[in-house]
GROMACS .gro file of C-alpha atoms in nm:
model
  259
    1MET     CA    1  -1.585  -2.009  -1.048
    2LYS     CA    2  -1.670  -1.715  -0.816
    3THR     CA    3  -1.717  -1.368  -0.973
    4SER     CA    4  -1.572  -1.062  -0.801
    5ASP     CA    5  -1.545  -0.684  -0.831
    6SER     CA    6  -1.205  -0.692  -0.658
    7ILE     CA    7  -0.867  -0.835  -0.734
    8ILE     CA    8  -0.571  -0.865  -0.496
    9ILE     CA    9  -0.221  -0.810  -0.662
   10ILE     CA   10   0.047  -1.018  -0.477
   11PRO     CA   11   0.414  -0.975  -0.592
   12THR     CA   12   0.637  -1.283  -0.518
   13TYR     CA   13   1.004  -1.379  -0.512
   14ASN     CA   14   1.079  -1.701  -0.330
   15GLU     CA   15   0.747  -1.747  -0.136
   16LYS     CA   16   0.691  -2.104  -0.164
   17GLU     CA   17   0.628  -2.136   0.215
   18ASN     CA   18   0.358  -1.881   0.202
   19ILE     CA   19   0.197  -1.868  -0.125
   20GLU     CA   20  -0.056  -2.152  -0.123
   21LYS     CA   21  -0.156  -2.056   0.246
   22ILE     CA   22  -0.215  -1.688   0.163
   23ILE     CA   23  -0.418  -1.792  -0.136
   24ARG     CA   24  -0.628  -2.035   0.050
   25ALA     CA   25  -0.683  -1.772   0.344
   26ILE     CA   26  -0.806  -1.520   0.089
   27PHE     CA   27  -1.036  -1.747  -0.077
   28SER     CA   28  -1.190  -1.874   0.247
   29LEU     CA   29  -1.322  -1.517   0.318
   30GLU     CA   30  -1.693  -1.460   0.292
   31LYS     CA   31  -1.641  -1.174   0.061
   32ALA     CA   32  -1.522  -1.306  -0.280
   33PHE     CA   33  -1.178  -1.184  -0.409
   34HIS     CA   34  -0.976  -1.273  -0.706
   35ILE     CA   35  -0.598  -1.286  -0.696
   36LEU     CA   36  -0.308  -1.189  -0.931
   37VAL     CA   37   0.034  -1.315  -0.848
   38ILE     CA   38   0.321  -1.127  -1.021
   39ASP     CA   39   0.618  -1.365  -0.993
   40ASP     CA   40   0.977  -1.248  -1.051
   41GLY     CA   41   1.126  -1.572  -1.160
   42SER     CA   42   1.143  -1.730  -0.826
   43PRO     CA   43   1.390  -2.012  -0.837
   44ASP     CA   44   1.203  -2.192  -0.549
   45GLY     CA   45   0.915  -2.280  -0.759
   46THR     CA   46   0.657  -2.030  -0.633
   47ALA     CA   47   0.515  -1.998  -0.979
   48ALA     CA   48   0.472  -2.378  -1.013
   49ILE     CA   49   0.248  -2.385  -0.699
   50VAL     CA   50   0.044  -2.103  -0.824
   51LYS     CA   51  -0.009  -2.277  -1.159
   52ARG     CA   52  -0.100  -2.599  -1.000
   53LEU     CA   53  -0.352  -2.430  -0.778
   54ILE     CA   54  -0.517  -2.255  -1.097
   55SER     CA   55  -0.547  -2.598  -1.294
   56GLU     CA   56  -0.662  -2.802  -0.985
   57GLU     CA   57  -0.901  -2.556  -0.819
   58PHE     CA   58  -0.909  -2.188  -0.887
   59GLU     CA   59  -0.925  -2.131  -1.251
   60GLY     CA   60  -1.099  -1.803  -1.342
   61GLN     CA   61  -1.033  -1.663  -0.973
   62LEU     CA   62  -0.655  -1.700  -0.962
   63PHE     CA   63  -0.416  -1.572  -1.224
   64ILE     CA   64  -0.033  -1.541  -1.259
   65GLU     CA   65   0.204  -1.321  -1.467
   66GLU     CA   66   0.566  -1.431  -1.467
   67ARG     CA   67   0.879  -1.204  -1.510
   68SER     CA   68   1.231  -1.294  -1.576
   69GLY     CA   69   1.426  -1.195  -1.278
   70LYS     CA   70   1.388  -0.931  -0.977
   71LEU     CA   71   1.255  -0.621  -1.164
   72GLY     CA   72   1.135  -0.420  -0.851
   73LEU     CA   73   0.832  -0.408  -0.635
   74GLY     CA   74   0.704  -0.097  -0.813
   75THR     CA   75   0.727  -0.236  -1.163
   76ALA     CA   76   0.545  -0.550  -1.042
   77TYR     CA   77   0.259  -0.348  -0.923
   78ILE     CA   78   0.244  -0.134  -1.225
   79LYS     CA   79   0.227  -0.449  -1.449
   80GLY     CA   80  -0.053  -0.579  -1.212
   81PHE     CA   81  -0.244  -0.248  -1.228
   82LYS     CA   82  -0.246  -0.227  -1.617
   83TRP     CA   83  -0.334  -0.620  -1.616
   84ALA     CA   84  -0.628  -0.547  -1.390
   85LEU     CA   85  -0.754  -0.245  -1.571
   86ALA     CA   86  -0.747  -0.420  -1.900
   87HIS     CA   87  -0.905  -0.746  -1.769
   88PRO     CA   88  -1.263  -0.812  -1.902
   89ASN     CA   89  -1.388  -0.872  -1.538
   90ASN     CA   90  -1.389  -0.496  -1.506
   91TYR     CA   91  -1.256  -0.496  -1.156
   92GLN     CA   92  -1.363  -0.193  -0.960
   93TYR     CA   93  -1.136  -0.233  -0.657
   94ILE     CA   94  -0.767  -0.325  -0.683
   95PHE     CA   95  -0.560  -0.423  -0.370
   96GLU     CA   96  -0.186  -0.446  -0.292
   97MET     CA   97  -0.085  -0.723  -0.049
   98ASP     CA   98   0.228  -0.895   0.060
   99ALA     CA   99   0.248  -1.290   0.040
  100ASP     CA  100   0.401  -1.330   0.379
  101PHE     CA  101   0.109  -1.278   0.616
  102SER     CA  102   0.237  -0.962   0.735
  103HIS     CA  103  -0.082  -0.829   0.594
  104ASP     CA  104  -0.377  -1.017   0.759
  105PRO     CA  105  -0.629  -1.143   0.494
  106LYS     CA  106  -0.908  -1.081   0.746
  107ASP     CA  107  -0.856  -0.694   0.702
  108LEU     CA  108  -0.931  -0.717   0.331
  109PRO     CA  109  -1.310  -0.672   0.380
  110ARG     CA  110  -1.234  -0.356   0.601
  111LEU     CA  111  -1.017  -0.206   0.327
  112TYR     CA  112  -1.290  -0.288   0.072
  113ALA     CA  113  -1.559  -0.127   0.289
  114ALA     CA  114  -1.374   0.193   0.305
  115CYS     CA  115  -1.366   0.219  -0.075
  116ALA     CA  116  -1.705   0.081  -0.130
  117PRO     CA  117  -1.994   0.333  -0.168
  118LYS     CA  118  -2.107   0.515   0.148
  119THR     CA  119  -2.460   0.380   0.253
  120GLU     CA  120  -2.649   0.345   0.576
  121GLU     CA  121  -2.513  -0.004   0.601
  122ASN     CA  122  -2.155   0.108   0.521
  123PRO     CA  123  -2.149   0.456   0.677
  124GLU     CA  124  -1.757   0.462   0.667
  125GLY     CA  125  -1.726   0.406   0.302
  126GLY     CA  126  -1.694   0.643  -0.010
  127TYR     CA  127  -1.309   0.679  -0.010
  128ASP     CA  128  -1.084   0.637  -0.328
  129LEU     CA  129  -0.780   0.482  -0.156
  130ALA     CA  130  -0.772   0.277   0.174
  131ILE     CA  131  -0.443   0.229   0.347
  132GLY     CA  132  -0.381  -0.053   0.590
  133SER     CA  133  -0.214   0.172   0.847
  134ARG     CA  134   0.039   0.055   1.108
  135TYR     CA  135   0.061   0.405   1.272
  136VAL     CA  136  -0.271   0.581   1.262
  137THR     CA  137  -0.359   0.449   1.608
  138GLY     CA  138  -0.008   0.436   1.758
  139VAL     CA  139   0.244   0.173   1.659
  140ASN     CA  140   0.067  -0.156   1.568
  141VAL     CA  141   0.375  -0.374   1.457
  142VAL     CA  142   0.453  -0.731   1.598
  143ASN     CA  143   0.783  -0.915   1.588
  144TRP     CA  144   0.985  -0.649   1.415
  145PRO     CA  145   1.331  -0.553   1.546
  146ILE     CA  146   1.298  -0.220   1.736
  147GLY     CA  147   1.566  -0.073   1.494
  148ARG     CA  148   1.341  -0.145   1.208
  149VAL     CA  149   1.019  -0.011   1.385
  150LEU     CA  150   1.181   0.310   1.452
  151MET     CA  151   1.326   0.330   1.092
  152SER     CA  152   0.978   0.278   0.946
  153TYR     CA  153   0.793   0.506   1.183
  154PHE     CA  154   1.027   0.795   1.165
  155ALA     CA  155   1.038   0.743   0.768
  156SER     CA  156   0.676   0.814   0.769
  157LYS     CA  157   0.710   1.113   1.000
  158TYR     CA  158   0.989   1.247   0.758
  159VAL     CA  159   0.761   1.210   0.454
  160ARG     CA  160   0.491   1.407   0.640
  161ILE     CA  161   0.736   1.692   0.721
  162VAL     CA  162   0.886   1.720   0.403
  163THR     CA  163   0.584   1.687   0.176
  164GLY     CA  164   0.299   1.820   0.397
  165PHE     CA  165   0.114   1.492   0.320
  166LYS     CA  166  -0.100   1.402   0.637
  167VAL     CA  167  -0.098   1.033   0.607
  168HIS     CA  168   0.062   0.842   0.907
  169ASP     CA  169   0.165   0.540   0.728
  170THR     CA  170   0.315   0.663   0.396
  171THR     CA  171   0.526   0.337   0.321
  172ALA     CA  172   0.242   0.094   0.385
  173GLY     CA  173   0.209  -0.172   0.113
  174PHE     CA  174  -0.141  -0.289   0.207
  175LYS     CA  175  -0.399  -0.088   0.011
  176CYS     CA  176  -0.719  -0.081  -0.186
  177TYR     CA  177  -0.771   0.148  -0.479
  178ARG     CA  178  -1.084   0.236  -0.654
  179ARG     CA  179  -1.064   0.166  -1.011
  180ARG     CA  180  -1.076   0.533  -1.114
  181VAL     CA  181  -0.760   0.616  -0.902
  182LEU     CA  182  -0.539   0.398  -1.118
  183GLU     CA  183  -0.713   0.514  -1.427
  184THR     CA  184  -0.620   0.868  -1.345
  185ILE     CA  185  -0.269   0.835  -1.223
  186GLU     CA  186  -0.025   0.833  -1.511
  187LEU     CA  187   0.127   0.485  -1.418
  188ASP     CA  188   0.407   0.515  -1.675
  189LYS     CA  189   0.530   0.836  -1.499
  190ILE     CA  190   0.569   0.660  -1.160
  191ARG     CA  191   0.942   0.652  -1.120
  192PHE     CA  192   1.036   0.465  -0.794
  193LYS     CA  193   1.054   0.071  -0.739
  194GLY     CA  194   1.093   0.026  -0.354
  195TYR     CA  195   0.951   0.195  -0.053
  196ALA     CA  196   0.956   0.518  -0.247
  197PHE     CA  197   0.703   0.368  -0.496
  198GLN     CA  198   0.453   0.332  -0.213
  199ILE     CA  199   0.505   0.675  -0.107
  200GLU     CA  200   0.474   0.813  -0.469
  201MET     CA  201   0.156   0.625  -0.539
  202LYS     CA  202  -0.011   0.774  -0.226
  203TYR     CA  203   0.128   1.130  -0.263
  204THR     CA  204   0.019   1.130  -0.625
  205ALA     CA  205  -0.333   1.031  -0.538
  206PHE     CA  206  -0.344   1.310  -0.275
  207LYS     CA  207  -0.216   1.570  -0.516
  208ILE     CA  208  -0.489   1.472  -0.758
  209GLY     CA  209  -0.753   1.510  -0.503
  210PHE     CA  210  -0.856   1.169  -0.423
  211LYS     CA  211  -1.004   1.091  -0.075
  212ILE     CA  212  -0.777   0.885   0.131
  213LYS     CA  213  -0.880   0.672   0.437
  214GLU     CA  214  -0.631   0.516   0.685
  215VAL     CA  215  -0.773   0.193   0.819
  216PRO     CA  216  -0.587   0.067   1.142
  217VAL     CA  217  -0.435  -0.272   1.106
  218ILE     CA  218  -0.176  -0.486   1.299
  219PHE     CA  219   0.125  -0.562   1.087
  220ILE     CA  220   0.299  -0.905   1.189
  221ASN     CA  221   0.642  -0.975   1.062
  222ARG     CA  222   0.693  -1.271   0.836
  223VAL     CA  223   0.732  -1.615   1.008
  224GLU     CA  224   0.836  -1.799   0.708
  225GLY     CA  225   1.060  -1.711   0.405
  226VAL     CA  226   1.320  -1.432   0.381
  227SER     CA  227   1.260  -1.052   0.405
  228LYS     CA  228   1.334  -0.855   0.087
  229MET     CA  229   1.416  -0.535   0.282
  230ASN     CA  230   1.750  -0.364   0.227
  231GLY     CA  231   1.934  -0.052   0.297
  232GLY     CA  232   1.902   0.064  -0.071
  233ILE     CA  233   1.514   0.065  -0.050
  234PHE     CA  234   1.517   0.313   0.236
  235GLY     CA  235   1.783   0.522   0.058
  236GLU     CA  236   1.562   0.554  -0.261
  237ALA     CA  237   1.275   0.656  -0.020
  238PHE     CA  238   1.487   0.910   0.167
  239PHE     CA  239   1.601   1.098  -0.142
  240GLY     CA  240   1.295   1.025  -0.356
  241VAL     CA  241   1.072   1.216  -0.097
  242MET     CA  242   1.267   1.526  -0.179
  243ARG     CA  243   1.203   1.483  -0.543
  244LEU     CA  244   0.846   1.430  -0.481
  245ARG     CA  245   0.809   1.747  -0.290
  246LEU     CA  246   0.997   1.955  -0.569
  247ASP     CA  247   0.775   1.788  -0.841
  248GLY     CA  248   0.466   1.864  -0.632
  249LEU     CA  249   0.548   2.229  -0.648
  250THR     CA  250   0.545   2.248  -1.033
  251ARG     CA  251   0.401   1.934  -1.183
  252LYS     CA  252   0.050   1.952  -1.338
  253TYR     CA  253  -0.134   1.647  -1.217
  254PRO     CA  254  -0.407   1.482  -1.409
  255LYS     CA  255  -0.780   1.551  -1.321
  256VAL     CA  256  -1.006   1.292  -1.152
  257ILE     CA  257  -1.178   1.071  -1.407
  258GLU     CA  258  -1.544   1.052  -1.315
  259HIS     CA  259  -1.784   0.757  -1.419
   0.00000   0.00000   0.00000
């Protein structure tokens, strides 16, 4: 069993084509990571694959929490964050990542480096939240229909205009948090479940005063399995941003927890 200061949270629903491949790809990296899968009752047997890998090869490195039914991306991550903060391993870096290889496992060390302490060997470190950004250096998206590219790109532009939040990829789901970010954010007050969840977490971290770094990545549309994207997710984000902006004018945000 390899020890690690980092855990990657991967929500799943019907990812049997991808889950073992993504787990093995992460565990093959030189930097050691642990993985927590949050499975929403996948009828295709995703959870069974994970449990087999735990019992046969990866006990103590790979974990799973099962939920009954599709309860939303946001609530899956909140459950994962609370699990990671309570775990005796005392994880210092907590990641969000998709199971479908749209997020390249080889980029994980780059996100880690952005949040690790700034040193002579790691001059780009010292941030509290690292975002794997599709748009910080243009549009780095492969195999998406042009309509979806435009919708995602202009959704991030819209968030920046409404909130004044200067992050290029506000809906990104590939992220690394330093532990203190999740300890400070009042997780039970996070309201949204879809794309708006990703915006709300970043915006809350920004309003508290955490240092945020966008790390350029290339997003590759899934090859196997079925996308979970739908119009309702974008609708929640569109109207949710206006609520976030109004809250940001009056809400008293918690203070940064120092260690």
